[in-house]
Coordinates of N, CA and C in Angstrom, one line a residue:
M1 N 14.6 2.5 16.7 CA 13.7 2.8 15.6 C 13.7 1.6 14.7
G2 N 12.5 1.2 14.3 CA 12.3 0.2 13.3 C 12.6 0.6 11.9
N3 N 12.4 -0.3 11.0 CA 12.6 -0.1 9.5 C 11.4 0.5 8.9
V4 N 11.5 1.1 7.7 CA 10.4 1.5 6.9 C 10.3 0.4 5.8
T5 N 9.1 -0.3 5.8 CA 8.9 -1.4 4.8 C 7.8 -0.9 3.9
A6 N 7.7 -1.6 2.8 CA 6.6 -1.4 1.8 C 6.3 -2.6 1.1
D7 N 5.0 -2.9 1.0 CA 4.5 -4.1 0.2 C 3.6 -3.6 -0.9
M8 N 3.7 -4.2 -2.1 CA 2.9 -3.9 -3.2 C 2.7 -5.1 -4.1
S9 N 1.4 -5.4 -4.4 CA 1.2 -6.4 -5.4 C 1.3 -5.7 -6.8
V10 N 2.1 -6.3 -7.7 CA 2.3 -5.7 -9.0 C 2.2 -6.7 -10.1
T11 N 1.9 -6.3 -11.3 CA 1.9 -7.1 -12.4 C 3.3 -7.4 -12.9
L12 N 3.5 -8.2 -13.9 CA 4.8 -8.4 -14.5 C 5.4 -7.1 -15.1
D13 N 4.6 -6.2 -15.5 CA 5.1 -4.9 -16.0 C 5.0 -3.8 -14.9
L14 N 4.9 -4.3 -13.7 CA 5.1 -3.4 -12.5 C 4.0 -2.4 -12.2
Y15 N 2.8 -2.7 -12.8 CA 1.7 -1.8 -12.4 C 1.0 -2.3 -11.1
G16 N 0.7 -1.4 -10.3 CA 0.1 -1.8 -9.0 C -1.4 -1.4 -9.0
T17 N -1.8 -0.6 -10.0 CA -3.3 -0.3 -10.1 C -3.5 0.1 -11.5
G18 N -4.7 0.0 -12.0 CA -5.1 0.3 -13.3 C -5.6 1.7 -13.5
L19 N -6.4 1.9 -14.5 CA -7.0 3.2 -14.9 C -8.4 3.3 -14.3
R20 N -8.8 4.6 -14.0 CA -10.2 4.9 -13.6 C -10.7 4.2 -12.3
Q21 N -9.9 4.4 -11.3 CA -10.3 3.8 -10.0 C -11.6 4.4 -9.5
G22 N -12.4 3.6 -8.9 CA -13.7 4.0 -8.4 C -14.2 3.2 -7.2
R23 N -15.3 3.5 -6.6 CA -15.8 2.8 -5.4 C -16.1 1.4 -5.8
E24 N -16.6 1.1 -6.9 CA -16.9 -0.3 -7.3 C -15.7 -1.1 -7.8
D25 N -14.6 -0.4 -8.3 CA -13.4 -1.0 -8.8 C -12.2 -0.2 -8.3
P26 N -11.8 -0.5 -7.0 CA -10.8 0.3 -6.4 C -9.4 0.2 -7.0
F27 N -9.2 -0.9 -7.8 CA -7.9 -1.0 -8.5 C -8.0 -0.7 -10.0
G28 N -9.2 -0.2 -10.4 CA -9.3 0.3 -11.8 C -9.4 -0.8 -12.8
F29 N -9.1 -0.4 -14.1 CA -9.2 -1.2 -15.2 C -7.9 -1.3 -16.0
D30 N -7.7 -2.4 -16.8 CA -6.5 -2.5 -17.6 C -6.7 -1.8 -18.9
G31 N -5.7 -1.9 -19.8 CA -5.8 -1.2 -21.1 C -6.9 -1.7 -22.0
A32 N -7.4 -2.9 -21.7 CA -8.5 -3.4 -22.5 C -9.9 -3.1 -21.9
G33 N -9.9 -2.4 -20.8 CA -11.2 -2.1 -20.1 C -11.7 -3.1 -19.1
D34 N -10.9 -4.1 -18.8 CA -11.3 -5.1 -17.8 C -10.9 -4.8 -16.4
P35 N -11.7 -5.1 -15.4 CA -11.3 -4.8 -14.0 C -10.0 -5.5 -13.6
V36 N -9.3 -4.9 -12.7 CA -7.9 -5.4 -12.3 C -8.0 -6.1 -11.0
G37 N -8.8 -5.6 -10.0 CA -8.6 -6.0 -8.6 C -8.6 -7.5 -8.4
E38 N -9.5 -8.2 -9.0 CA -9.6 -9.7 -8.7 C -8.4 -10.4 -9.2
R39 N -7.6 -9.9 -10.1 CA -6.4 -10.5 -10.6 C -5.2 -10.2 -9.8
L40 N -5.2 -9.1 -9.1 CA -4.0 -8.7 -8.4 C -3.8 -9.4 -7.1
H41 N -4.9 -9.8 -6.4 CA -4.7 -10.3 -5.0 C -5.3 -11.7 -4.8
P42 N -5.4 -12.6 -5.7 CA -5.9 -13.9 -5.4 C -4.9 -14.7 -4.5
W43 N -3.6 -14.4 -4.6 CA -2.7 -15.0 -3.7 C -2.9 -14.7 -2.3
M44 N -3.5 -13.6 -2.0 CA -3.7 -13.2 -0.6 C -5.1 -13.6 -0.1
F45 N -6.1 -13.5 -0.9 CA -7.5 -13.8 -0.5 C -8.0 -15.2 -0.8
E46 N -7.5 -15.8 -1.9 CA -8.0 -17.1 -2.2 C -7.0 -18.2 -1.8
H47 N -5.7 -17.8 -1.6 CA -4.7 -18.8 -1.3 C -3.9 -18.3 -0.1
G48 N -4.6 -17.6 0.8 CA -3.9 -17.0 2.0 C -3.1 -18.0 2.8
D49 N -3.6 -19.2 3.0 CA -2.9 -20.2 3.8 C -1.5 -20.5 3.3
A50 N -1.4 -20.5 1.9 CA -0.1 -20.8 1.3 C 0.9 -19.6 1.4
H51 N 0.4 -18.4 1.7 CA 1.2 -17.2 1.8 C 1.0 -16.5 3.1
K52 N 0.8 -17.3 4.2 CA 0.6 -16.7 5.5 C 1.7 -15.8 6.0
A53 N 2.9 -16.2 5.8 CA 4.1 -15.4 6.2 C 4.1 -14.0 5.6
E54 N 3.8 -14.0 4.3 CA 3.8 -12.7 3.6 C 2.6 -11.8 4.0
V55 N 1.4 -12.5 4.1 CA 0.3 -11.7 4.6 C 0.5 -11.1 6.0
D56 N 1.0 -11.9 6.9 CA 1.2 -11.5 8.2 C 2.2 -10.3 8.2
A57 N 3.3 -10.4 7.4 CA 4.3 -9.4 7.4 C 3.7 -8.0 6.9
I58 N 2.7 -8.0 6.1 CA 2.2 -6.8 5.5 C 1.6 -5.9 6.7
V59 N 1.0 -6.5 7.6 CA 0.3 -5.7 8.7 C 1.1 -5.8 10.0
D60 N 2.4 -6.3 10.0 CA 3.2 -6.4 11.1 C 4.0 -5.1 11.2
A61 N 3.4 -4.0 11.6 CA 4.1 -2.7 11.8 C 3.4 -2.0 12.9
G62 N 4.2 -1.0 13.5 CA 3.6 -0.2 14.5 C 2.8 1.0 14.1
A63 N 3.0 1.4 12.8 CA 2.2 2.5 12.2 C 2.3 2.3 10.7
F64 N 1.4 3.0 10.0 CA 1.2 2.8 8.6 C 1.0 4.2 7.9
V65 N 1.5 4.3 6.7 CA 1.3 5.5 5.9 C 0.6 5.1 4.6
M66 N -0.4 5.8 4.2 CA -1.1 5.6 2.9 C -1.5 6.9 2.3
G67 N -1.8 6.8 1.0 CA -2.3 7.9 0.3 C -3.8 8.0 0.3
R68 N -4.4 9.1 0.0 CA -5.9 9.3 0.1 C -6.5 8.3 -0.9
N69 N -5.9 8.0 -2.0 CA -6.6 7.1 -3.0 C -6.6 5.7 -2.4
M70 N -5.7 5.3 -1.5 CA -5.8 4.0 -0.8 C -6.9 4.0 0.1
F71 N -7.3 5.1 0.7 CA -8.4 5.1 1.7 C -9.8 5.3 1.1
T72 N -9.8 6.0 0.0 CA -11.1 6.4 -0.6 C -11.0 6.6 -2.1
P73 N -12.1 6.3 -2.9 CA -12.1 6.7 -4.3 C -12.5 8.2 -4.5
G74 N -12.9 8.9 -3.4 CA -13.4 10.2 -3.5 C -12.3 11.2 -3.8
R75 N -12.7 12.4 -4.3 CA -11.8 13.5 -4.5 C -12.4 14.7 -3.9
G76 N -11.6 15.8 -3.7 CA -12.2 17.0 -3.2 C -12.5 16.9 -1.7
E77 N -13.6 17.5 -1.2 CA -13.9 17.5 0.2 C -14.4 16.1 0.6
W78 N -14.3 15.8 1.9 CA -14.5 14.5 2.3 C -16.0 14.1 2.4
D79 N -16.3 12.9 2.0 CA -17.6 12.3 2.4 C -17.4 11.6 3.7
L80 N -17.9 12.3 4.8 CA -17.6 11.8 6.1 C -18.3 10.5 6.5
D81 N -19.2 10.1 5.6 CA -19.8 8.7 5.8 C -18.9 7.6 5.4
W82 N -17.9 8.0 4.6 CA -17.0 6.9 4.0 C -15.9 6.7 5.1
K83 N -15.7 5.4 5.5 CA -14.7 5.1 6.5 C -13.7 4.1 6.0
G84 N -13.5 4.0 4.7 CA -12.5 3.1 4.2 C -13.1 1.9 3.6
W85 N -12.2 1.1 2.9 CA -12.7 -0.1 2.2 C -12.9 -1.3 3.1
W86 N -12.5 -1.3 4.4 CA -12.2 -2.5 5.1 C -13.3 -2.8 6.1
G87 N -14.4 -2.1 6.2 CA -15.4 -2.4 7.1 C -15.1 -1.8 8.5
P88 N -15.9 -2.1 9.5 CA -15.7 -1.5 10.8 C -14.4 -1.8 11.5
E89 N -13.7 -2.9 11.2 CA -12.5 -3.3 11.8 C -11.4 -3.5 10.8
P90 N -10.7 -2.5 10.4 CA -9.6 -2.6 9.4 C -8.5 -3.5 9.9
P91 N -7.7 -4.0 9.0 CA -6.6 -5.0 9.4 C -5.4 -4.4 10.0
Y92 N -5.3 -3.1 10.2 CA -4.1 -2.4 10.6 C -3.9 -2.5 12.1
H93 N -4.9 -2.3 12.9 CA -4.8 -2.4 14.4 C -3.7 -1.5 14.9
G94 N -3.7 -0.3 14.4 CA -2.7 0.7 14.9 C -3.0 2.0 14.2
P95 N -2.1 3.0 14.4 CA -2.3 4.3 13.7 C -1.9 4.3 12.2
V96 N -2.8 4.9 11.4 CA -2.6 4.9 10.0 C -2.6 6.4 9.6
F97 N -1.6 6.9 8.9 CA -1.5 8.3 8.5 C -1.7 8.4 7.0
V98 N -2.8 9.1 6.7 CA -3.3 9.2 5.4 C -2.9 10.6 4.8
L99 N -2.2 10.6 3.7 CA -1.8 11.8 3.0 C -3.0 12.4 2.2
T100 N -3.2 13.7 2.5 CA -4.4 14.3 1.8 C -4.1 15.8 1.8
H101 N -4.9 16.5 0.9 CA -4.9 17.9 0.9 C -6.1 18.5 1.6
H102 N -6.9 17.7 2.2 CA -8.2 18.1 2.8 C -8.2 17.7 4.3
P103 N -8.2 18.6 5.2 CA -8.2 18.2 6.6 C -9.4 17.4 7.0
R104 N -9.2 16.5 8.0 CA -10.3 15.7 8.5 C -9.9 15.3 9.9
E105 N -10.9 15.2 10.8 CA -10.6 14.8 12.2 C -10.2 13.3 12.2
P106 N -9.4 12.9 13.1 CA -9.0 11.4 13.2 C -10.2 10.6 13.3
L107 N -10.1 9.4 12.7 CA -11.2 8.5 12.6 C -10.9 7.2 13.3
E108 N -11.5 6.9 14.5 CA -11.2 5.7 15.2 C -12.1 4.6 14.8
M109 N -11.5 3.4 14.6 CA -12.3 2.3 14.1 C -12.1 1.1 15.2
D110 N -12.9 0.1 15.0 CA -12.8 -1.1 15.9 C -11.4 -1.7 15.7
G111 N -11.0 -2.4 16.8 CA -9.7 -3.2 16.7 C -8.5 -2.4 16.8
G112 N -8.5 -1.1 17.1 CA -7.3 -0.3 17.4 C -6.8 0.5 16.3
T113 N -7.5 0.5 15.1 CA -7.1 1.3 14.0 C -7.6 2.7 14.1
T114 N -6.7 3.7 14.0 CA -7.2 5.1 13.9 C -6.5 5.7 12.7
F115 N -7.3 6.3 11.8 CA -6.8 7.0 10.7 C -6.6 8.5 11.0
H116 N -5.4 8.9 10.8 CA -5.0 10.3 11.0 C -4.8 10.9 9.6
F117 N -5.3 12.1 9.4 CA -5.3 12.7 8.0 C -4.3 13.8 8.0
V118 N -3.2 13.7 7.2 CA -2.0 14.5 7.2 C -2.0 15.4 6.0
T119 N -2.0 16.7 6.2 CA -2.0 17.7 5.1 C -0.7 18.4 4.8
D120 N 0.4 18.1 5.6 CA 1.6 18.8 5.4 C 2.7 17.9 4.8
G121 N 2.3 16.9 4.0 CA 3.3 16.2 3.1 C 3.8 14.9 3.6
S122 N 4.5 14.2 2.7 CA 4.9 12.8 2.9 C 6.0 12.7 4.0
E123 N 6.9 13.7 4.1 CA 7.9 13.6 5.1 C 7.3 13.8 6.5
A124 N 6.4 14.7 6.6 CA 5.7 14.9 7.9 C 4.9 13.7 8.3
A125 N 4.2 13.1 7.3 CA 3.5 11.9 7.7 C 4.4 10.8 8.1
L126 N 5.6 10.6 7.5 CA 6.5 9.6 7.9 C 7.1 9.9 9.3
A127 N 7.3 11.1 9.6 CA 7.8 11.5 10.9 C 6.8 11.2 12.0
R128 N 5.6 11.5 11.7 CA 4.5 11.1 12.7 C 4.4 9.6 12.9
A129 N 4.5 8.9 11.8 CA 4.4 7.4 11.8 C 5.6 6.8 12.6
R130 N 6.8 7.4 12.4 CA 7.9 6.9 13.1 C 7.7 7.1 14.6
E131 N 7.3 8.3 15.0 CA 7.0 8.6 16.4 C 6.0 7.6 17.0
A132 N 4.9 7.4 16.3 CA 3.9 6.5 16.8 C 4.3 5.1 16.9
A133 N 5.2 4.6 15.9 CA 5.6 3.2 15.9 C 6.6 2.9 17.0
G134 N 7.4 3.9 17.4 CA 8.4 3.6 18.4 C 9.5 2.7 17.9
D135 N 9.7 1.6 18.5 CA 10.8 0.6 18.1 C 10.3 -0.3 16.9
R136 N 9.0 -0.2 16.6 CA 8.5 -1.1 15.6 C 8.6 -0.5 14.2
N137 N 8.4 -1.3 13.1 CA 8.5 -0.8 11.8 C 7.3 0.1 11.4
V138 N 7.6 0.9 10.4 CA 6.6 1.7 9.7 C 6.4 1.1 8.4
S139 N 5.1 0.9 8.0 CA 4.8 0.3 6.7 C 4.2 1.4 5.8
I140 N 4.7 1.5 4.6 CA 4.1 2.3 3.5 C 3.1 1.4 2.8
A141 N 1.8 1.7 3.1 CA 0.8 0.8 2.7 C 0.2 1.0 1.3
G142 N 0.7 2.1 0.6 CA 0.2 2.4 -0.7 C -0.6 3.7 -0.8
G143 N -1.1 4.0 -2.0 CA -0.9 3.2 -3.2 C 0.4 3.5 -3.9
V144 N 0.4 3.3 -5.2 CA 1.6 3.3 -6.0 C 2.3 4.7 -5.9
A145 N 1.5 5.8 -6.1 CA 2.1 7.1 -6.2 C 2.8 7.4 -4.8
V146 N 2.2 7.0 -3.7 CA 2.8 7.3 -2.4 C 4.0 6.4 -2.2
L147 N 4.0 5.2 -2.6 CA 5.2 4.3 -2.6 C 6.3 5.0 -3.4
N148 N 6.0 5.5 -4.6 CA 7.1 6.1 -5.4 C 7.6 7.3 -4.7
Q149 N 6.8 8.1 -4.0 CA 7.3 9.3 -3.3 C 8.4 8.8 -2.3
Y150 N 8.1 7.8 -1.5 CA 9.0 7.4 -0.5 C 10.3 6.7 -1.1
L151 N 10.1 5.9 -2.2 CA 11.3 5.4 -2.9 C 12.2 6.5 -3.4
A152 N 11.6 7.6 -3.9 CA 12.4 8.7 -4.4 C 13.1 9.4 -3.2
L153 N 12.5 9.4 -2.1 CA 13.2 10.0 -0.9 C 14.3 9.1 -0.4
G154 N 14.3 7.8 -0.8 CA 15.4 6.9 -0.3 C 15.2 6.4 1.1
V155 N 13.9 6.4 1.6 CA 13.7 6.1 3.0 C 13.2 4.7 3.2
V156 N 12.9 4.0 2.1 CA 12.3 2.6 2.3 C 13.5 1.6 2.5
D157 N 13.5 1.0 3.7 CA 14.6 0.1 4.0 C 14.3 -1.3 3.3
E158 N 13.0 -1.7 3.2 CA 12.7 -3.0 2.7 C 11.5 -2.9 1.8
L159 N 11.7 -3.2 0.5 CA 10.6 -3.2 -0.5 C 10.2 -4.6 -0.8
R160 N 9.0 -5.0 -0.6 CA 8.5 -6.3 -0.9 C 7.5 -6.3 -2.0
L161 N 7.9 -6.7 -3.2 CA 7.0 -6.8 -4.4 C 6.4 -8.2 -4.5
H162 N 5.1 -8.2 -4.7 CA 4.4 -9.5 -4.9 C 4.0 -9.5 -6.3
V163 N 4.7 -10.2 -7.2 CA 4.5 -10.1 -8.6 C 3.6 -11.2 -9.1
V164 N 2.4 -10.8 -9.6 CA 1.4 -11.7 -10.1 C 1.6 -11.9 -11.6
P165 N 1.3 -13.1 -12.2 CA 1.7 -13.4 -13.5 C 0.8 -13.0 -14.6
F166 N 0.6 -11.7 -14.8 CA 0.0 -11.1 -15.9 C 0.4 -9.7 -16.1
T167 N 0.2 -9.2 -17.3 CA 0.6 -7.8 -17.6 C -0.7 -6.9 -17.7
L168 N -0.5 -5.6 -17.4 CA -1.6 -4.7 -17.4 C -1.6 -3.7 -18.5
G169 N -0.5 -3.1 -18.8 CA -0.4 -2.3 -19.9 C -0.7 -0.8 -19.7
A170 N -1.3 -0.5 -18.6 CA -1.7 0.9 -18.3 C -2.0 1.0 -16.8
G171 N -1.9 2.2 -16.3 CA -2.2 2.5 -14.9 C -1.0 3.2 -14.2
E172 N -0.9 2.9 -12.9 CA 0.2 3.5 -12.1 C 1.3 2.4 -11.8
R173 N 2.5 2.7 -12.1 CA 3.6 1.7 -12.1 C 4.6 2.1 -11.1
V174 N 5.1 1.1 -10.3 CA 6.1 1.3 -9.3 C 7.4 1.7 -10.1
F175 N 8.1 2.7 -9.5 CA 9.4 3.2 -9.9 C 9.2 4.4 -10.9
D176 N 8.0 4.6 -11.4 CA 7.8 5.8 -12.3 C 8.1 7.1 -11.5
G177 N 9.0 7.9 -12.1 CA 9.4 9.1 -11.4 C 10.4 9.0 -10.3
V178 N 10.9 7.8 -10.1 CA 11.9 7.5 -9.1 C 13.3 7.6 -9.7
P179 N 14.2 8.3 -9.1 CA 15.5 8.4 -9.7 C 16.2 7.0 -9.7
P180 N 17.2 6.9 -10.6 CA 17.9 5.6 -10.7 C 18.5 5.2 -9.3
S181 N 18.4 3.9 -9.0 CA 19.0 3.5 -7.7 C 19.3 2.0 -7.8
S182 N 20.1 1.5 -6.9 CA 20.4 0.1 -6.9 C 19.7 -0.6 -5.7
L183 N 19.1 -1.7 -5.9 CA 18.5 -2.5 -4.9 C 19.2 -3.8 -4.8
R184 N 19.2 -4.3 -3.5 CA 19.8 -5.6 -3.3 C 18.7 -6.6 -3.0
L185 N 18.6 -7.7 -3.8 CA 17.7 -8.8 -3.5 C 18.0 -9.5 -2.2
V186 N 17.0 -9.5 -1.3 CA 17.2 -10.2 0.0 C 16.7 -11.6 0.0
S187 N 15.5 -11.7 -0.6 CA 14.9 -13.1 -0.6 C 13.9 -13.1 -1.8
A188 N 13.6 -14.4 -2.2 CA 12.6 -14.6 -3.3 C 11.9 -15.9 -3.0
R189 N 10.6 -16.0 -3.2 CA 9.8 -17.2 -3.0 C 8.8 -17.2 -4.1
H190 N 8.6 -18.4 -4.7 CA 7.7 -18.5 -5.9 C 6.6 -19.5 -5.6
T191 N 5.3 -19.2 -5.9 CA 4.3 -20.2 -6.0 C 3.6 -20.0 -7.3
P192 N 2.6 -20.8 -7.7 CA 1.9 -20.6 -9.0 C 1.2 -19.3 -9.0
E193 N 0.8 -18.7 -7.9 CA 0.0 -17.5 -7.9 C 0.8 -16.2 -7.9
V194 N 2.0 -16.3 -7.4 CA 2.8 -15.0 -7.1 C 4.2 -15.4 -6.9
T195 N 5.1 -14.4 -7.2 CA 6.5 -14.4 -6.8 C 6.7 -13.3 -5.8
H196 N 7.2 -13.7 -4.6 CA 7.5 -12.7 -3.6 C 8.9 -12.3 -3.7
L197 N 9.2 -11.0 -3.9 CA 10.6 -10.5 -4.0 C 10.8 -9.5 -3.0
T198 N 11.8 -9.6 -2.1 CA 12.1 -8.7 -1.1 C 13.5 -8.0 -1.4
Y199 N 13.5 -6.7 -1.5 CA 14.7 -5.9 -1.8 C 15.0 -5.0 -0.7
S200 N 16.3 -4.8 -0.5 CA 16.8 -3.7 0.4 C 17.2 -2.5 -0.4
Q201 N 16.6 -1.4 -0.1 CA 17.0 -0.2 -0.8 C 18.2 0.5 -0.2
R202 N 18.3 0.6 1.1 CA 19.4 1.3 1.7 C 20.7 0.6 1.7
S203 N 20.8 -0.7 1.8 CA 22.0 -1.4 1.9 C 22.6 -1.8 0.5
A204 N 21.9 -1.3 -0.6 CA 22.4 -1.8 -1.9 C 23.8 -1.3 -2.3
A205 N 24.1 0.0 -1.8 CA 25.4 0.5 -2.1 C 26.5 -0.1 -1.4

């Protein structure tokens, strides 16, 4: 069985998304009302060559788990025309288990990605992802609330925070609602765009 990994781009004050997420602004707005998304991920999209190892590691898993908010800005019953933010060929190329309260049939996309919609909780989603991944890793793909659920359960083997150099002041923050725990710093790498910090949650004790 592989490890459970998680990646999250965060601000210096550990926010991974802002307020009032929507279809046009999937990462919401900061406390001053400015959009967040373009500032969280330039290291990945504008400077991807300089961070290729980190970008590759994000999608190097046998299965993925994400929250509904990561898949869609919608609430309530599904808009079946909506197939995610990533176009016809999402970057996952494997099974993705989406936590939701609303059932939906699996959604097959180009390139090997299939979204499975799980209504019986985070532990059930992780169990299904582990089974699907086999010997490969399972990646907790986000968003922040889902990451915090798995951190609280103590099942994240490797937490990779990509810290961008600005503060947000409002939104959803990593570790909110997570019981106190010790993490061990495994590696750190810095560029002008981002600081990559890798922590082990399980081996800290």
